PDB file of C-alpha atoms in Angstrom:
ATOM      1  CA  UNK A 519     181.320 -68.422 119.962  1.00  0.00           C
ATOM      2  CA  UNK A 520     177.758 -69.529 119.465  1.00  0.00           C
ATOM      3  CA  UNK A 521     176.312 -68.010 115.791  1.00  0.00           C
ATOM      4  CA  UNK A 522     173.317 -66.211 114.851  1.00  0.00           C
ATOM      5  CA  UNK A 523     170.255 -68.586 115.336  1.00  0.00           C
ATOM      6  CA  UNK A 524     166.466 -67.967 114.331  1.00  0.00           C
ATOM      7  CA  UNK A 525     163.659 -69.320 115.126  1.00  0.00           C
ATOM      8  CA  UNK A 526     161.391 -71.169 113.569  1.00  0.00           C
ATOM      9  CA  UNK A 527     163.800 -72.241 110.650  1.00  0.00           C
ATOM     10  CA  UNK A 528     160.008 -73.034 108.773  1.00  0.00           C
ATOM     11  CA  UNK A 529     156.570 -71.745 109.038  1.00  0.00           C
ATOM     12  CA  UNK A 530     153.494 -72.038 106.898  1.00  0.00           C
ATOM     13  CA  UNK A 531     150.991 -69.275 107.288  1.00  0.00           C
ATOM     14  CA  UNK A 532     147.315 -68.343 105.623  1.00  0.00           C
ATOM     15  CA  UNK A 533     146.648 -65.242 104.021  1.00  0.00           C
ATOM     16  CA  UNK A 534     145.570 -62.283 106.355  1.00  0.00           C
ATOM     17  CA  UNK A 535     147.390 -64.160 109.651  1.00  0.00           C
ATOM     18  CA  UNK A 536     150.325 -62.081 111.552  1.00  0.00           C
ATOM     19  CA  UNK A 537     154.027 -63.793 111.632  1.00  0.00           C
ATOM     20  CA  UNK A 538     156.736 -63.271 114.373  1.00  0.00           C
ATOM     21  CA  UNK A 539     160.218 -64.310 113.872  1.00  0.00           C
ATOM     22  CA  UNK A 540     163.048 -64.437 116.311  1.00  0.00           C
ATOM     23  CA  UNK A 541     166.706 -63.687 115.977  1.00  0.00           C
ATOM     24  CA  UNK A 542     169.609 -64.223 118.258  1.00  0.00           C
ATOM     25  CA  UNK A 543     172.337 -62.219 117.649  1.00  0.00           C
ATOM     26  CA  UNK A 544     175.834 -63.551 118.112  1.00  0.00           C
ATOM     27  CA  UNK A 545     177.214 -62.600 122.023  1.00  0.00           C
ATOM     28  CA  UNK A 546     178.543 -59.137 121.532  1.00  0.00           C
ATOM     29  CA  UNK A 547     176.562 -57.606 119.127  1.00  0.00           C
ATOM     30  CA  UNK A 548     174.698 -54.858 119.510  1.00  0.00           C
ATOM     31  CA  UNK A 549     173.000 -54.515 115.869  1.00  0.00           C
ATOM     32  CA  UNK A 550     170.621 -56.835 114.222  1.00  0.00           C
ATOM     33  CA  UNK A 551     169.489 -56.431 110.558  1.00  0.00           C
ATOM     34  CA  UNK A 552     166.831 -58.397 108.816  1.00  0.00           C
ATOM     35  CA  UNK A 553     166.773 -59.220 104.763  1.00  0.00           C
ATOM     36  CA  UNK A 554     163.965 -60.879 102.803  1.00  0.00           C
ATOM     37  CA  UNK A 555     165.548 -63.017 100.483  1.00  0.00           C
ATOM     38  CA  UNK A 556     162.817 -63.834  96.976  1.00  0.00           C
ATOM     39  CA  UNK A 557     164.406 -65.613  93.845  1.00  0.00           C
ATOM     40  CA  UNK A 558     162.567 -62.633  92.204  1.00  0.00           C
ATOM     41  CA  UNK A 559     164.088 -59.482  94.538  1.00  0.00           C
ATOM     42  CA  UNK A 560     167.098 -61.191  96.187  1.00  0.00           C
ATOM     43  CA  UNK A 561     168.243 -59.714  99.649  1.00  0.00           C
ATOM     44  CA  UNK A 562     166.468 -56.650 100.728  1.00  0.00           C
ATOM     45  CA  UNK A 563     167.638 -54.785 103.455  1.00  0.00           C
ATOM     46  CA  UNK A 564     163.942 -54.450 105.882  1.00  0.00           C
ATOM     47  CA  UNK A 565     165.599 -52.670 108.846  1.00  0.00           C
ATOM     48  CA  UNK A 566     168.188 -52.434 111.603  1.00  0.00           C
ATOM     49  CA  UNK A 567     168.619 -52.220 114.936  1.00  0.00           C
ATOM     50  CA  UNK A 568     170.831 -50.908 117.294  1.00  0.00           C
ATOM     51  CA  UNK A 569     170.555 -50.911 121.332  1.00  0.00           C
ATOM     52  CA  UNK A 570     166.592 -50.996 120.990  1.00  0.00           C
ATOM     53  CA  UNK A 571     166.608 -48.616 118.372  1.00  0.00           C
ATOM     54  CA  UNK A 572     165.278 -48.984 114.670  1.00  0.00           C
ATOM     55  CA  UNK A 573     168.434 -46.969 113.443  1.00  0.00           C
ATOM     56  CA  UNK A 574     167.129 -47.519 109.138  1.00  0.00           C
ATOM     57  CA  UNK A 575     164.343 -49.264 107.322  1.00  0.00           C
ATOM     58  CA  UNK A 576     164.460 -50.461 103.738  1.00  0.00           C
ATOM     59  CA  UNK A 577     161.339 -49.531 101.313  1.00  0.00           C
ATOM     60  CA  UNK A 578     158.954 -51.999 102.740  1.00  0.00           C
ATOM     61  CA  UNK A 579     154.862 -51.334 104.073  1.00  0.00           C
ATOM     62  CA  UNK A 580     153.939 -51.172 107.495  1.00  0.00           C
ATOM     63  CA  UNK A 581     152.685 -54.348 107.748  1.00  0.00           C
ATOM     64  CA  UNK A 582     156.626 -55.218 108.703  1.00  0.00           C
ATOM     65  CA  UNK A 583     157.701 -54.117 111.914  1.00  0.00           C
ATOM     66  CA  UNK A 584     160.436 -55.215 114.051  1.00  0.00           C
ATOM     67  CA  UNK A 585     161.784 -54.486 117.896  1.00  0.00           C
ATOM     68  CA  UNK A 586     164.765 -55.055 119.688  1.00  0.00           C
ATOM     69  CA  UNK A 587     165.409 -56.349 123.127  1.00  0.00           C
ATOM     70  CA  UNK A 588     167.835 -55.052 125.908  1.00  0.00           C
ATOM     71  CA  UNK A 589     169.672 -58.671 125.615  1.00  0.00           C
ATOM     72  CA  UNK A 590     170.071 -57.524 121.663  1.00  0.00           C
ATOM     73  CA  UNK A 591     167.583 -60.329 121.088  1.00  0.00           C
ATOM     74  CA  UNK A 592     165.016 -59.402 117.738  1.00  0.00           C
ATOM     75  CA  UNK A 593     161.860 -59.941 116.425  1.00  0.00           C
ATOM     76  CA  UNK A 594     160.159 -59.173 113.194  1.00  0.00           C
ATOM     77  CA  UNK A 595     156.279 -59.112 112.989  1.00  0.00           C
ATOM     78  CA  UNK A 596     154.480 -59.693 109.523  1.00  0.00           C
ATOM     79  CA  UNK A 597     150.857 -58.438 109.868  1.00  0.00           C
ATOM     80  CA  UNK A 598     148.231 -59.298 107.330  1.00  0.00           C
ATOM     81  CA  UNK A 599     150.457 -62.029 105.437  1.00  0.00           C
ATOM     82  CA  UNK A 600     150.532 -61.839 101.796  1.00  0.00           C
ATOM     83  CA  UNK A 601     150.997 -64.630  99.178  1.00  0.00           C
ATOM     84  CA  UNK A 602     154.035 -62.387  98.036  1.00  0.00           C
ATOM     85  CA  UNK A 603     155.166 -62.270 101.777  1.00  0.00           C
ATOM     86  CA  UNK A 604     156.403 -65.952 100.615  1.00  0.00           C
ATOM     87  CA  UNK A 605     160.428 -65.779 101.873  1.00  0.00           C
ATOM     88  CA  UNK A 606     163.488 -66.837 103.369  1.00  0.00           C
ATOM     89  CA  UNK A 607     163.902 -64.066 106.320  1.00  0.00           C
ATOM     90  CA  UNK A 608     167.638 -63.894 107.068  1.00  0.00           C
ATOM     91  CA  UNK A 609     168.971 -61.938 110.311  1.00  0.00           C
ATOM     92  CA  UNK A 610     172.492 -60.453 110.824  1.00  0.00           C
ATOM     93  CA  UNK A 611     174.487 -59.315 113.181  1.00  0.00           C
ATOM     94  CA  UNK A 612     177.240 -57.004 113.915  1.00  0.00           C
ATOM     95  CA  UNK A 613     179.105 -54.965 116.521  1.00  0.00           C
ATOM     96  CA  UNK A 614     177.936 -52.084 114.364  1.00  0.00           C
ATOM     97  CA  UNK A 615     176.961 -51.022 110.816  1.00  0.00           C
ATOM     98  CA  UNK A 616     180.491 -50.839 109.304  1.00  0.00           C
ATOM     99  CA  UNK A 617     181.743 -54.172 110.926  1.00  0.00           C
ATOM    100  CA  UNK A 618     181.614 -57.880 110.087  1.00  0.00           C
ATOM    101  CA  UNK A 619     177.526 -58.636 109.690  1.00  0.00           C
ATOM    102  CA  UNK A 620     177.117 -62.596 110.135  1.00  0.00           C
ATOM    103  CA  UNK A 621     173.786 -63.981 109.110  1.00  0.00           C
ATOM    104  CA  UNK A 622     171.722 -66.717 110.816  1.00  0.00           C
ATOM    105  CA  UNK A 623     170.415 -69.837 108.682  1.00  0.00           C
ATOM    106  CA  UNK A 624     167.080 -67.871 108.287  1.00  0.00           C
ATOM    107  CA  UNK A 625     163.315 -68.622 108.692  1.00  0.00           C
ATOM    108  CA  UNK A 626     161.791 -70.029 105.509  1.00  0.00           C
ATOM    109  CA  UNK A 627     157.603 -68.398 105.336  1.00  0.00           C
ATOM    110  CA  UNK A 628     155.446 -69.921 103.270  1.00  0.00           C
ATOM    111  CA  UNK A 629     152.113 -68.236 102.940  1.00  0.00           C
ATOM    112  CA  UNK A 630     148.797 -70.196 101.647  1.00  0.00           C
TER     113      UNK A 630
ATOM    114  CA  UNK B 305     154.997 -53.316  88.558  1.00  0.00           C
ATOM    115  CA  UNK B 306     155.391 -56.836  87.081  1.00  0.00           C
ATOM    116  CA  UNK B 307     158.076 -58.432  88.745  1.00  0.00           C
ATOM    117  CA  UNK B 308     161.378 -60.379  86.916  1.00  0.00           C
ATOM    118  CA  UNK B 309     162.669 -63.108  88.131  1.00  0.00           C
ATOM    119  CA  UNK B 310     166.453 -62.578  89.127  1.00  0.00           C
ATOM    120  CA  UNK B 311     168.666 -64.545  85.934  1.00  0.00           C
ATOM    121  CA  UNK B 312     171.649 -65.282  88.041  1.00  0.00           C
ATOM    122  CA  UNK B 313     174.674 -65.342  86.211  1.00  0.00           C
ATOM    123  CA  UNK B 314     176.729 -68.465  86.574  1.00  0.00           C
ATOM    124  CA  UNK B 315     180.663 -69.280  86.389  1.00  0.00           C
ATOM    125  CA  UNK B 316     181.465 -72.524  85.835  1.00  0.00           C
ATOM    126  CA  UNK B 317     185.112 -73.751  86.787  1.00  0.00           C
ATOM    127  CA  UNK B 318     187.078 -76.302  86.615  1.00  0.00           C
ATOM    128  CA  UNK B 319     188.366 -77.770  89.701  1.00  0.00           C
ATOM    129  CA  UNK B 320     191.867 -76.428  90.861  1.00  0.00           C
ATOM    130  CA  UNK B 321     191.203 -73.489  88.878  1.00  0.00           C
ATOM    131  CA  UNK B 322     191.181 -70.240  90.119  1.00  0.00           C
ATOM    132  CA  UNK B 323     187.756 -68.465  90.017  1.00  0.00           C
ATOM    133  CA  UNK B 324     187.358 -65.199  89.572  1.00  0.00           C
ATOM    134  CA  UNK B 325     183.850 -63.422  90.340  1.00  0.00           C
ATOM    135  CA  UNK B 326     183.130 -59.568  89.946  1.00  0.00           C
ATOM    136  CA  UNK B 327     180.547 -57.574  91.141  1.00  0.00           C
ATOM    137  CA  UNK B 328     179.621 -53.644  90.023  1.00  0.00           C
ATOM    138  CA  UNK B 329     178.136 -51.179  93.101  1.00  0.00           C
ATOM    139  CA  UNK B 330     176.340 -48.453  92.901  1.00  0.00           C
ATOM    140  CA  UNK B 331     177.343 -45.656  95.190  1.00  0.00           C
ATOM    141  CA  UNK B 332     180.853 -43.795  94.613  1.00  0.00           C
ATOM    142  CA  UNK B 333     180.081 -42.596  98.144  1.00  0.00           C
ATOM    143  CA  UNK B 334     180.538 -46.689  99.767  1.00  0.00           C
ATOM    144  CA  UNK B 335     183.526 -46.995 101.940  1.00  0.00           C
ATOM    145  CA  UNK B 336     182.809 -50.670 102.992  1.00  0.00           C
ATOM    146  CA  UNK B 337     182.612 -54.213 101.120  1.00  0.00           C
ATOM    147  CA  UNK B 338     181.849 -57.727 102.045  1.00  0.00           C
ATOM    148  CA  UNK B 339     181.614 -60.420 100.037  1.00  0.00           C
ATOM    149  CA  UNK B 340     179.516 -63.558 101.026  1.00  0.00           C
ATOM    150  CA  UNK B 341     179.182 -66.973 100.161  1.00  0.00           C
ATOM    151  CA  UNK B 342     175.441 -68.875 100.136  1.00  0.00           C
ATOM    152  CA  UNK B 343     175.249 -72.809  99.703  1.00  0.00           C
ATOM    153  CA  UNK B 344     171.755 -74.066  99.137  1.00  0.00           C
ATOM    154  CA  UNK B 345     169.058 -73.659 102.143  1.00  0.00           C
ATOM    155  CA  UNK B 346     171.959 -71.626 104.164  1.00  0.00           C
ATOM    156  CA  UNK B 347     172.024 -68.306 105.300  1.00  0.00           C
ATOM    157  CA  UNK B 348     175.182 -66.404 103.808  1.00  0.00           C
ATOM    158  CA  UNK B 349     178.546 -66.829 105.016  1.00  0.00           C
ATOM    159  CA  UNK B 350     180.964 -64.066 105.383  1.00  0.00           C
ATOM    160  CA  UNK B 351     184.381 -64.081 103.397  1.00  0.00           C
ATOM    161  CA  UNK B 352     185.603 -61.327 102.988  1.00  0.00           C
ATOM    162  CA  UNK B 353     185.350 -57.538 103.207  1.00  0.00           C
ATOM    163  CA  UNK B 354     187.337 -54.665 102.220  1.00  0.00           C
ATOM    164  CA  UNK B 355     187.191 -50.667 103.139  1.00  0.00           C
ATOM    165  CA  UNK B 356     187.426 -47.956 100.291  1.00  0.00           C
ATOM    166  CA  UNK B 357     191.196 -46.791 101.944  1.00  0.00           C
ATOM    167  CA  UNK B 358     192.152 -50.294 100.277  1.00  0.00           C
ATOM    168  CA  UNK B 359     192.638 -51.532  97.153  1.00  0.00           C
ATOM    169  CA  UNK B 360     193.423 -55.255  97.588  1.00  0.00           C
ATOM    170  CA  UNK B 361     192.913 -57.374 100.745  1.00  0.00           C
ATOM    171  CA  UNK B 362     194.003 -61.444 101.047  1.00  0.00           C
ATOM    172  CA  UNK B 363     192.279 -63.752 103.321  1.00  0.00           C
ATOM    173  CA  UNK B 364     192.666 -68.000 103.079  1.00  0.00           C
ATOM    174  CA  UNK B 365     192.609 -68.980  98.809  1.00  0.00           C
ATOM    175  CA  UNK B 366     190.834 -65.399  98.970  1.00  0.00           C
ATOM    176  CA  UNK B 367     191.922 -62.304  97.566  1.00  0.00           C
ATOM    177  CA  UNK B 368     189.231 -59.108  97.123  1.00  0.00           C
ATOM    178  CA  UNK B 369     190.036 -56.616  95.108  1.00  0.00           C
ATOM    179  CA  UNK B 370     188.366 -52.848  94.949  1.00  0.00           C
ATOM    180  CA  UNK B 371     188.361 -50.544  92.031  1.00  0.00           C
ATOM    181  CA  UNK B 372     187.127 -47.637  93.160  1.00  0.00           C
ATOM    182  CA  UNK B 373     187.131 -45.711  89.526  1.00  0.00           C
ATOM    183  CA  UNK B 374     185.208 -47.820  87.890  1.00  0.00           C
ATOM    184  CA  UNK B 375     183.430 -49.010  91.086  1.00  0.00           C
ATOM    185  CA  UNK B 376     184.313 -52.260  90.426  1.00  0.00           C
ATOM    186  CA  UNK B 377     184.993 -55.296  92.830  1.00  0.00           C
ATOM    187  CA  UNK B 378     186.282 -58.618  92.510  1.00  0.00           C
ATOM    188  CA  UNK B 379     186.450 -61.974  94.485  1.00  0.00           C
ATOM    189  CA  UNK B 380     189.442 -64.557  93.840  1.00  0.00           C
ATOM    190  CA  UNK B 381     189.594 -68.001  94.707  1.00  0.00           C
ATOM    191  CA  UNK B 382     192.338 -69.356  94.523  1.00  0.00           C
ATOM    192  CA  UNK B 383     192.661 -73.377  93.548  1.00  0.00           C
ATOM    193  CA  UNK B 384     188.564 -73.988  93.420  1.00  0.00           C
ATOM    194  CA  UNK B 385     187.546 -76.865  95.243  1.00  0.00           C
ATOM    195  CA  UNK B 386     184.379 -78.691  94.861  1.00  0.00           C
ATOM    196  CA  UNK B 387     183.149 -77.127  98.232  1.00  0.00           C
ATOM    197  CA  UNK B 388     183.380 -74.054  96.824  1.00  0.00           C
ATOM    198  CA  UNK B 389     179.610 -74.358  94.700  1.00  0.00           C
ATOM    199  CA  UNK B 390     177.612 -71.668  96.088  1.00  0.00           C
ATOM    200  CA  UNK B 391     176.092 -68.579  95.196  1.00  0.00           C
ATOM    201  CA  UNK B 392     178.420 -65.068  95.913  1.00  0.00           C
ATOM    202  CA  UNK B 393     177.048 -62.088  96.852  1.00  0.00           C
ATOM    203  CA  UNK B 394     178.611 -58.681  97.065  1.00  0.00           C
ATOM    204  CA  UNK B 395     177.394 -56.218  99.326  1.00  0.00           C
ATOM    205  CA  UNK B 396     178.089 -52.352  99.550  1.00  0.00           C
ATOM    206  CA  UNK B 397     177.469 -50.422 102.706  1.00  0.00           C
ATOM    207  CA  UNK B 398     175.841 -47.532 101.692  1.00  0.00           C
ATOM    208  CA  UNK B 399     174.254 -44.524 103.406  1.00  0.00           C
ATOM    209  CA  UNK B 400     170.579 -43.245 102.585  1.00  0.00           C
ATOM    210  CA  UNK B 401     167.800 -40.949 104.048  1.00  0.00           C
ATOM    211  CA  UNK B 402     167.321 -43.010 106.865  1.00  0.00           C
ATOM    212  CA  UNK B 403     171.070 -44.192 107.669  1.00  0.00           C
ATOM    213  CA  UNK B 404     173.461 -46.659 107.040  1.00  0.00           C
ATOM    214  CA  UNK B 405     172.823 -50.347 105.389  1.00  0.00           C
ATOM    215  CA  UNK B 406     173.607 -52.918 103.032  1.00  0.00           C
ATOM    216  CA  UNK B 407     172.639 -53.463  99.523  1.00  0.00           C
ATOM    217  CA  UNK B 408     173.348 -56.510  97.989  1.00  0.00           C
ATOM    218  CA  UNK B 409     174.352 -57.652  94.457  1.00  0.00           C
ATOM    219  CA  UNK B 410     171.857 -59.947  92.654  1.00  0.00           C
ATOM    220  CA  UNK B 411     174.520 -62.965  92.874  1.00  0.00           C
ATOM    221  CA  UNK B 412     176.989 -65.516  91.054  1.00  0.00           C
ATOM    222  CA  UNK B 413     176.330 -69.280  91.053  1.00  0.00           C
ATOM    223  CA  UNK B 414     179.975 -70.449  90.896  1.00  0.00           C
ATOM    224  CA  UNK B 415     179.840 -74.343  90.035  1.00  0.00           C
ATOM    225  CA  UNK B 416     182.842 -76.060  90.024  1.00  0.00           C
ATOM    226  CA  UNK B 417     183.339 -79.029  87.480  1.00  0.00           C
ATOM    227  CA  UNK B 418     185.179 -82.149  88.251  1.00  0.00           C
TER     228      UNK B 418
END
């Protein structure tokens, strides 16, 4: 069974630009989570989703906003990039909330 | 507020050892545990998990083990190999205004000596 991939693995954005990052779930699963990981914060739970539906968001702005497709396929959007925005964005998957998440490799952002 | 940099704590063992790495949650009200290992430029990689109607759970030179009194939790590995380096994260699942999620532990580096 193919795992959780992401796409790009790296990206280098300037200040003020908009980010989106992909996220295949593994075949199966219907929820997809996304962390930031900082050597300052750790992991930090953004949000999840669930059949198309943002079912909880961690303490984050606005500018981060995420959607799921009917294939379970994900994307997060960064608006208005931030030096601090500067991460390793991990995705995980499930078959729900209170089963076995797997995480991709993650897509290292470096903003300018 | 200013932010601090994370000091992760490290274990250092020997190789062949058994390692053993703990990890304090929050919640009395978490039911469900995983613990997960990260090797440098990798996302994390499941190990382990337990559920709160458990106290001990064994998988492969792993054995987790739940405390749920002192909301405790602890990861043993058995005869520590080299491949074993990594940073270990625990992670509660925990339910808040908005639903149900994960909340992770700030992370062990476990280095294993030669």
């Amino acid at each position: 069974k193919a795992g959780v991939t992401q796409t790009p693995r790296y990206l280098i954005k300037t200040r003020g630009q908009q980010v989106t990052l992909s996220c295949s779930p593994i075949s199966g699963h219907r929820s997809v989570s996304w962390y930031q990981q900082t050597p300052g914060q750790g992991l930090q739970f953004l949000f999840e989703y669930f059949s198309e539906t943002q079912r909880n968001k961690g303490n984050f702005p606005g500018r981060f906003s995420g959607r799921q497709f009917s294939n379970s396929r994900s994307e997060m959007n960064v608006s208005t990039l931030e030096l601090g925005d500067s991460a390793l964005y991990l995705c995980a998957s499930s078959f729900s909330v209170q089963y076995e998440q797997y995480f991709g490799p993650g897509t290292r952002l470096t903003v300018t | 507020g200013e932010s601090v940099g994370l000091h992760l704590p490290t274990l250092s063992v020997q190789e062949g050892d058994n390692s053993i790495i703990n990890c304090a949650y929050s919640n009395s009200a978490s039911d469900y545990f995983i613990w997960y290992k990260q090797e440098s430029g990798k996302g994390p990689q499941f190990i382990i998990d337990i559920r709160s109607n458990m106290d001990k759970r064994q998988g492969q030179r792993v054995t987790v083990l739940l405390n749920k009194t002192v909301k405790h939790l602890s990861l043993q590995i058995a005869a520590t190999q080299p491949g074993d380096s990594a940073v270990y994260f625990c992670a509660e699942n925990v339910m808040d205004n908005y639903g149900q999620n994960f909340v992770f532990g700030p992370g062990t580096r476990l280095s294993v000596l030669p």
